[in-house]
Short mmCIF file of C-alpha atoms (C1' of nucleotides) in Angstrom, two decimals:
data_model
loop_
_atom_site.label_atom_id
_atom_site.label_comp_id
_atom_site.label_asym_id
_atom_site.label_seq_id
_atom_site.Cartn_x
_atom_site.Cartn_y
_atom_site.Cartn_z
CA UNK A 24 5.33 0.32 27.23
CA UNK A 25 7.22 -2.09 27.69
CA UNK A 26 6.68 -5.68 29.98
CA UNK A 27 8.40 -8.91 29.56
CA UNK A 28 6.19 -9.87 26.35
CA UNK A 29 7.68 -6.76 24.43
CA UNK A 30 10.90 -7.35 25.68
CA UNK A 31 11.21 -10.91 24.19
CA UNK A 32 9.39 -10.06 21.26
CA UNK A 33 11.94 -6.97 20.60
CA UNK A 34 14.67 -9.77 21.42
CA UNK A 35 13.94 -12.22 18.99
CA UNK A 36 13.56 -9.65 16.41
CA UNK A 37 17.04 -8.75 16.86
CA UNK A 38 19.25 -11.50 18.60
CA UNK A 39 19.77 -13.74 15.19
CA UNK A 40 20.26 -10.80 12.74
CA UNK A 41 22.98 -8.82 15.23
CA UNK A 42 24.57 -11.93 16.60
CA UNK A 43 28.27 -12.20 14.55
CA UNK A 44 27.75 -8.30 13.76
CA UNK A 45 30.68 -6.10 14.06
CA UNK A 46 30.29 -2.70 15.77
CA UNK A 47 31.11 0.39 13.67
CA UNK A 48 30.24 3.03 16.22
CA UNK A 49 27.58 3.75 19.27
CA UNK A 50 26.21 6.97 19.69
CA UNK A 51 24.21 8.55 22.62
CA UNK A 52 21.11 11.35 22.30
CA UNK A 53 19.72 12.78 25.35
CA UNK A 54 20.32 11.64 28.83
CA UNK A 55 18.15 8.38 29.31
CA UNK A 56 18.35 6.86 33.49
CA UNK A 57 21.61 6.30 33.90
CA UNK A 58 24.53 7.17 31.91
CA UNK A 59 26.73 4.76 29.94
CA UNK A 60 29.06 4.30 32.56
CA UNK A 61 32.84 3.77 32.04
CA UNK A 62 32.76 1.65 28.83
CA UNK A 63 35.40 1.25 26.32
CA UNK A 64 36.99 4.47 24.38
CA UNK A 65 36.20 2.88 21.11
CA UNK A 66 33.20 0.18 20.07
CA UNK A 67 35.05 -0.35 16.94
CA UNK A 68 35.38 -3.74 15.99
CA UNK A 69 33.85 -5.48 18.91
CA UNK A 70 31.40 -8.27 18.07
CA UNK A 71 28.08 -9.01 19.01
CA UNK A 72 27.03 -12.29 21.33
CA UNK A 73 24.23 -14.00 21.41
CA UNK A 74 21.93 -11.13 23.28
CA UNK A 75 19.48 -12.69 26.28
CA UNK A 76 16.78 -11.48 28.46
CA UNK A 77 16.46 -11.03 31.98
CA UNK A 78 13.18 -9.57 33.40
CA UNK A 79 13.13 -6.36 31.51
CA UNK A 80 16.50 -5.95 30.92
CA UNK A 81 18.55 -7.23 27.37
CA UNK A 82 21.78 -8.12 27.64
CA UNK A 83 23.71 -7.36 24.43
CA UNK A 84 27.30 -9.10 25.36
CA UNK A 85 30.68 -8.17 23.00
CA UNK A 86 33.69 -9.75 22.37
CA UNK A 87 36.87 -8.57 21.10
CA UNK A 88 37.73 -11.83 19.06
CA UNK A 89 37.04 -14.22 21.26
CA UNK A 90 37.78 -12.21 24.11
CA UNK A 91 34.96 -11.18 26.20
CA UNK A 92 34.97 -7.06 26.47
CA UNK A 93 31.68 -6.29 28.05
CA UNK A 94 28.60 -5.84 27.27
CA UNK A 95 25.17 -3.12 26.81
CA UNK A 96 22.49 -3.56 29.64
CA UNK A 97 19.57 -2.35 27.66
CA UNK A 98 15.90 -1.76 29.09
CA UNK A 99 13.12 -0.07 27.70
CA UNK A 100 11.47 2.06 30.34
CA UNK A 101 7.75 3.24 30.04
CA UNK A 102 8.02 4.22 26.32
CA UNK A 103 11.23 2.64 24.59
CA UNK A 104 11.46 0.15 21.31
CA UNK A 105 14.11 -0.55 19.63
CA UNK A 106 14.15 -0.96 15.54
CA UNK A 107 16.75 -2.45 13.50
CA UNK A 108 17.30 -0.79 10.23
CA UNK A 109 19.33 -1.76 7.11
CA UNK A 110 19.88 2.38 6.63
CA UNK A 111 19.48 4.12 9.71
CA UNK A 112 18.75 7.94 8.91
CA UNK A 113 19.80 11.00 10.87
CA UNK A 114 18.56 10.75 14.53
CA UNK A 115 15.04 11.92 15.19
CA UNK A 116 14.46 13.86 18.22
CA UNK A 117 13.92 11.01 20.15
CA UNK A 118 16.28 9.04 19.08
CA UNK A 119 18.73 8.22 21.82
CA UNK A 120 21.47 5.18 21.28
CA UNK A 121 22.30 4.50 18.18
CA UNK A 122 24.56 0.96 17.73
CA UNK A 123 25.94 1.27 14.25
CA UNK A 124 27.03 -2.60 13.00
CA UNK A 125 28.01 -4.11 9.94
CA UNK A 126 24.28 -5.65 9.85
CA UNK A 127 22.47 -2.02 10.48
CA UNK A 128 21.68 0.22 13.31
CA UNK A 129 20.08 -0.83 16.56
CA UNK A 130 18.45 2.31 17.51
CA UNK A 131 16.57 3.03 20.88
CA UNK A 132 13.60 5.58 20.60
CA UNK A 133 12.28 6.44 24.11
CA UNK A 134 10.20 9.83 24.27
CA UNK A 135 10.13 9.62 27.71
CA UNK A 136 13.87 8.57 28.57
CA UNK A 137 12.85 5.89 31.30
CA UNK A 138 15.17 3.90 29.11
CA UNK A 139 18.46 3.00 29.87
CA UNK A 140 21.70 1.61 28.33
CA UNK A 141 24.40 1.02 30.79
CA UNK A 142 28.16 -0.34 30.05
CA UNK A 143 28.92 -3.55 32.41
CA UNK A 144 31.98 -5.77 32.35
CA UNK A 145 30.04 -8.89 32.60
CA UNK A 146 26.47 -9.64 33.88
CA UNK A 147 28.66 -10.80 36.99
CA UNK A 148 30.25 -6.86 37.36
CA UNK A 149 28.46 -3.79 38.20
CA UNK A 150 26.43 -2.31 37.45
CA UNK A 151 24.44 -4.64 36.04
CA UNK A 152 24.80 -7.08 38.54
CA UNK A 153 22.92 -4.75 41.35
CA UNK A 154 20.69 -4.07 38.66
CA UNK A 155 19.73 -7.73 38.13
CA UNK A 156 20.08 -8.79 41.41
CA UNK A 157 16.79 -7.14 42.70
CA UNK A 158 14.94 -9.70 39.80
CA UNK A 159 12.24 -12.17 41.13
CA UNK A 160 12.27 -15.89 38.93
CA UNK A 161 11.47 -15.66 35.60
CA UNK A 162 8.08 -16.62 34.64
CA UNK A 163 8.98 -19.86 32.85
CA UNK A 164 11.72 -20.93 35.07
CA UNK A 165 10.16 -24.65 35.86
CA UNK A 166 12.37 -24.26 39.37
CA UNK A 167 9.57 -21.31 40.06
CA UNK A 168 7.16 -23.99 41.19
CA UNK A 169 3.85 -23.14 42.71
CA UNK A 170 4.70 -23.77 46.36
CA UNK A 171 7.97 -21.57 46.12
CA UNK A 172 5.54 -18.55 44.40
CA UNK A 173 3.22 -18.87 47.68
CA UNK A 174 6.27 -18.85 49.91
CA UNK A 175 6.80 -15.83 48.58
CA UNK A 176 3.40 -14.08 48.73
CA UNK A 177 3.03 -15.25 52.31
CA UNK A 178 5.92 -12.50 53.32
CA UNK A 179 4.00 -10.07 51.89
CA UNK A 180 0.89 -7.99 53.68
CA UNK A 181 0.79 -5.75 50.80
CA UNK A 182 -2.23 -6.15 47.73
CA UNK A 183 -1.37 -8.55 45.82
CA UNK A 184 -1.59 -6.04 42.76
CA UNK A 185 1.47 -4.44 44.23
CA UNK A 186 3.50 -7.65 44.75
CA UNK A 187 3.17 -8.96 41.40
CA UNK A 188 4.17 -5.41 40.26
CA UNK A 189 7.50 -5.72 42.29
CA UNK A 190 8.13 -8.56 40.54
CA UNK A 191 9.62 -10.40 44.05
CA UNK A 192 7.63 -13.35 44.03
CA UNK A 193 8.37 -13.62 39.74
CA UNK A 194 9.21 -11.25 37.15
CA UNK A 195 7.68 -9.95 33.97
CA UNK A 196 4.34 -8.98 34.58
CA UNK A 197 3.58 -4.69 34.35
CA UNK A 198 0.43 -3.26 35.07
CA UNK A 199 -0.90 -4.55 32.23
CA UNK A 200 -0.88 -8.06 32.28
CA UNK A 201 -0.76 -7.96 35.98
CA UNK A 202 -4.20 -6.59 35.81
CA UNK A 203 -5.25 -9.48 33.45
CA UNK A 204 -3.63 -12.53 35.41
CA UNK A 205 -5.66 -11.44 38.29
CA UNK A 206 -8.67 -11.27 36.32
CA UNK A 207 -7.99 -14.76 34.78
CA UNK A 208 -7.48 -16.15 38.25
CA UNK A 209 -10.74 -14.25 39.52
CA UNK A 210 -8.33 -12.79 42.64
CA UNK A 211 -9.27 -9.39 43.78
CA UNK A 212 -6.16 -7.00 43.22
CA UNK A 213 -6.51 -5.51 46.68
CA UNK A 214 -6.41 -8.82 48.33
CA UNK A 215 -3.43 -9.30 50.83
CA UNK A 216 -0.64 -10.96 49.33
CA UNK A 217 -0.16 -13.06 52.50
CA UNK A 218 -3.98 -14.12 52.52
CA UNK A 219 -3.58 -16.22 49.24
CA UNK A 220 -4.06 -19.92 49.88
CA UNK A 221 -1.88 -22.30 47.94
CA UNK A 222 -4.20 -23.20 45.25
CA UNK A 223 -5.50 -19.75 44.10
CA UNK A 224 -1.30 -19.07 44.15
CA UNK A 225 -1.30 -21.97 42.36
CA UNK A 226 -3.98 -20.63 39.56
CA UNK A 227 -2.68 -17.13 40.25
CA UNK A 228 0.79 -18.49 38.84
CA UNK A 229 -0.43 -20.14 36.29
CA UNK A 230 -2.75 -16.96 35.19
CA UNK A 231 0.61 -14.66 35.04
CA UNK A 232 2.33 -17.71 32.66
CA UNK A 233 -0.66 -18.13 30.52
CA UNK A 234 -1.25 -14.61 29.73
CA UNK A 235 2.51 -13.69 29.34
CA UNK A 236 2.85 -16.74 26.64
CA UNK A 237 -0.14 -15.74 25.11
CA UNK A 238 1.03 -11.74 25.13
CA UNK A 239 4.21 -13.30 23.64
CA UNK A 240 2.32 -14.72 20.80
CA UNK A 241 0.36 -11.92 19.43
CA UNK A 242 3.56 -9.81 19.49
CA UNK A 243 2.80 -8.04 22.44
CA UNK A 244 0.66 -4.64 23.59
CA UNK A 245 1.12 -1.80 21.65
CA UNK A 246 -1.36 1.27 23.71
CA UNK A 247 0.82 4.07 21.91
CA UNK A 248 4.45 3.56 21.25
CA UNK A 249 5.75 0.46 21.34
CA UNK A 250 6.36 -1.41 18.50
CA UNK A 251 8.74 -4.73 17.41
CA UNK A 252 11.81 -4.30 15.87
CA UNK A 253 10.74 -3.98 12.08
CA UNK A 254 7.47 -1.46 13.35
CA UNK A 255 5.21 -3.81 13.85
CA UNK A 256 2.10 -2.87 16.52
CA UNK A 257 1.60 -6.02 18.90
CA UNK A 258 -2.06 -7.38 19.08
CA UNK A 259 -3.14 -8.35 22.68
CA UNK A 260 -4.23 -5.20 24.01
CA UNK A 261 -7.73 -6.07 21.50
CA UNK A 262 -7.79 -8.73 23.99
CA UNK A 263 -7.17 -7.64 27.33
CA UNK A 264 -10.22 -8.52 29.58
CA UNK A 265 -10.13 -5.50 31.80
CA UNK A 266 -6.97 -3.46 30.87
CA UNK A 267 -8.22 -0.26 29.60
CA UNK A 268 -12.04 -1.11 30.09
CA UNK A 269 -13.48 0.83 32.82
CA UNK A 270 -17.08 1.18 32.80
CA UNK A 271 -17.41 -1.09 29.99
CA UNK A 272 -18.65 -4.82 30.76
CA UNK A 273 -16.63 -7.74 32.16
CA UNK A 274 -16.28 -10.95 29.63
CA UNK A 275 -17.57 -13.23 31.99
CA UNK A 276 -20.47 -11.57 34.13
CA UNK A 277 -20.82 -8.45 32.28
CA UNK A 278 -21.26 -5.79 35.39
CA UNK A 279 -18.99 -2.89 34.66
CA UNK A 280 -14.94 -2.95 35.00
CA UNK A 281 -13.88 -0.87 37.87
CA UNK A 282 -10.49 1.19 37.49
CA UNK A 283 -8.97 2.08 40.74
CA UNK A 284 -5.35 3.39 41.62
CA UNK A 285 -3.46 1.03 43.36
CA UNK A 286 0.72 1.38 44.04
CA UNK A 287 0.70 4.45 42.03
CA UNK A 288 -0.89 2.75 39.06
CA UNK A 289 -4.46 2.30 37.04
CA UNK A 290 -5.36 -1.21 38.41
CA UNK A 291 -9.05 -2.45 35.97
CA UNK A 292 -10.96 -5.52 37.60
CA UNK A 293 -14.09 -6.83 38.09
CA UNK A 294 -15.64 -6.65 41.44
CA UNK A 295 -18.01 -9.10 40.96
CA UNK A 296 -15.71 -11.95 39.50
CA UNK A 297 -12.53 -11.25 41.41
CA UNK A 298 -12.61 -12.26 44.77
CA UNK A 299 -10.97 -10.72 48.11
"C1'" DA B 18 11.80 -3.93 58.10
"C1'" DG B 19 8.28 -3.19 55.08
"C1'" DT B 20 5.02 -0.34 52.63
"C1'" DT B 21 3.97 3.73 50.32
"C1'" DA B 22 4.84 8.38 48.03
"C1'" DA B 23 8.00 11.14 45.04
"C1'" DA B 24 10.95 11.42 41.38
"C1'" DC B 25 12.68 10.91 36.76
"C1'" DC B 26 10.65 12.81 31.41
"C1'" DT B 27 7.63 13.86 27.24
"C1'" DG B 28 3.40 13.96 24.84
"C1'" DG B 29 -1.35 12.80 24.05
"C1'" DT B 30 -6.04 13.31 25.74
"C1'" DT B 31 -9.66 15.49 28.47
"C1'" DG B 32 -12.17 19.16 30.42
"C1'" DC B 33 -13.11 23.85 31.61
"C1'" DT C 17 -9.24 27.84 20.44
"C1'" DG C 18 -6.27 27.91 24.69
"C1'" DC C 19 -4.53 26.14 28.46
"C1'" DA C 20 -4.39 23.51 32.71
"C1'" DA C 21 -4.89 19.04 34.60
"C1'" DC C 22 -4.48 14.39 34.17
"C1'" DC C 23 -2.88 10.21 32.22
"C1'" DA C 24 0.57 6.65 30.24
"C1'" DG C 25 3.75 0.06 29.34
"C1'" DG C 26 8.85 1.15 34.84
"C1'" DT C 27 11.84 1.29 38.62
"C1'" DT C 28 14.87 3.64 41.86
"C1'" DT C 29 15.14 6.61 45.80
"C1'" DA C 30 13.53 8.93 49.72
"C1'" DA C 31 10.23 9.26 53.22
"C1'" DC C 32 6.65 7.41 56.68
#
DNA sequence: AGTTAAACCTGGTTGC
DNA sequence: TGCAACCAGGTTTAAC
């Protein structure tokens, strides 16, 4: 499910009411992708920061007092949310970390266990520094200028569908809205990363920030199971361009949406609009 | 070195 | 109706 508009729209829904909580208990389901590492005996008492984003990934920090004592290194997977709840009930079957606080229960439902929630000392300490230290920029970085996003794509020979998926030249964008950027920007997805002139880079970047921020607004996708942290379906998949559309017509010229696989994934554009 | 498959899981949908 | 095949928002790991 889950790209960087779901991510921040599952943060925001939970960063104000958990920040200041106090940690009763944690408790793990099933496996999820990594295991929880060697955290603390006891979450007893620790405290809740002020919980950020990176990429995918949330960082939920906690303090002992004032002292810092670690921190969860959340992410979502393919089919995670996370829901806050005032009474959390017995664990469905899907149901796999459960963070019981004085405020209620952050719980992480993932059916397909893509999901992780690691222990890390600091952002700093492993594991979540390896884990972070792949990241591209963020989207909305204003250091991630245009010219620096080329640089980027010229080191690449690959489609550019499959760069922007790596999330080397900037973070954030899934299939989904990777698929719509390039649409907005009329770029081909199979064109060579490397072939991109500086202004279509320039429009290309500005596609990926445009339809992030205006993911972010409506809440997010929701295609099956993701949903904010009070249940809440997002809305832009009813406006996604070509996500999802094959065979039916394209907004702007109206021939038919192709779908082809491309780095292991559905890719939906328009042949006519998008240009190699 | 850089690009591309395989792997991790479960469940819903499609087609024979 | 039953069952196999295919598909799904991500990312690491192994293999060309």
């Amino acid at each position: 499910m889950p790209e960087l508009p779901e991510v921040e729209v599952t943060r925001r829904g939970i960063a104000a009411p958990l920040a200041g909580a106090v940690v009763h208990t944690l408790r793990l389901g099933k496996p999820l992708r990594w295991p929880l590492g060697r955290a603390p005996a006891s979450f007893a008492g620790l405290t809740i920061g002020d919980i950020t984003r990176r990429g995918k990934y949330l960082w939920l920090p906690l303090t002992r007092g004032a002292v810092p004592e670690g921190g969860l290194l959340l992410h979502l997977g393919m089919s995670g949310s996370l829901g806050l709840h005032a009474r959390a009930g017995e664990p469905g079957p899907h149901d796999h970390f459960d963070l019981v606080t004085d405020r209620g229960t952050l719980r992480l439902n993932d059916p397909r266990r893509f999901g992780a929630v690691v222990w890390s000392a600091s952002l700093g300490d492993d594991p979540a520094a390896t884990l972070l230290a792949r990241l591209g920029p963020e989207p909305f970085d204003p250091e991630l200028t245009p010219q620096r996003f080329h640089a980027t794509l010229k080191q690449r020979r690959a489609p550019i569908k499959a760069v922007l998926l790596s999330g080397d030249a900037v973070v954030g964008a899934g299939n989904i809205y990777t698929c719509e950027a390039l649409f907005q920007a009329a770029i081909h997805p199979a064109l060579r990363a490397d072939r991109i002139s500086l202004p279509r880079a320039d429009r290309l970047l500005a596609a990926v920030r445009q339809t992030l921020g205006r993911a972010l607004a409506l809440g997010g996708s929701t295609l099956r199971d993701f949903t904010d942290v009070h249940g809440a379906s997002g809305a832009y998949q009813a406006e996604a361009a070509v996500y999802g559309r094959e065979g039916q017509p394209c907004p702007r010229c109206g021939a038919p949406v192709k779908r082809r696989v491309m780095a292991q994934r559905s890719t939906y554009f328009c042949a006519i609009c998008q240009k190699r």
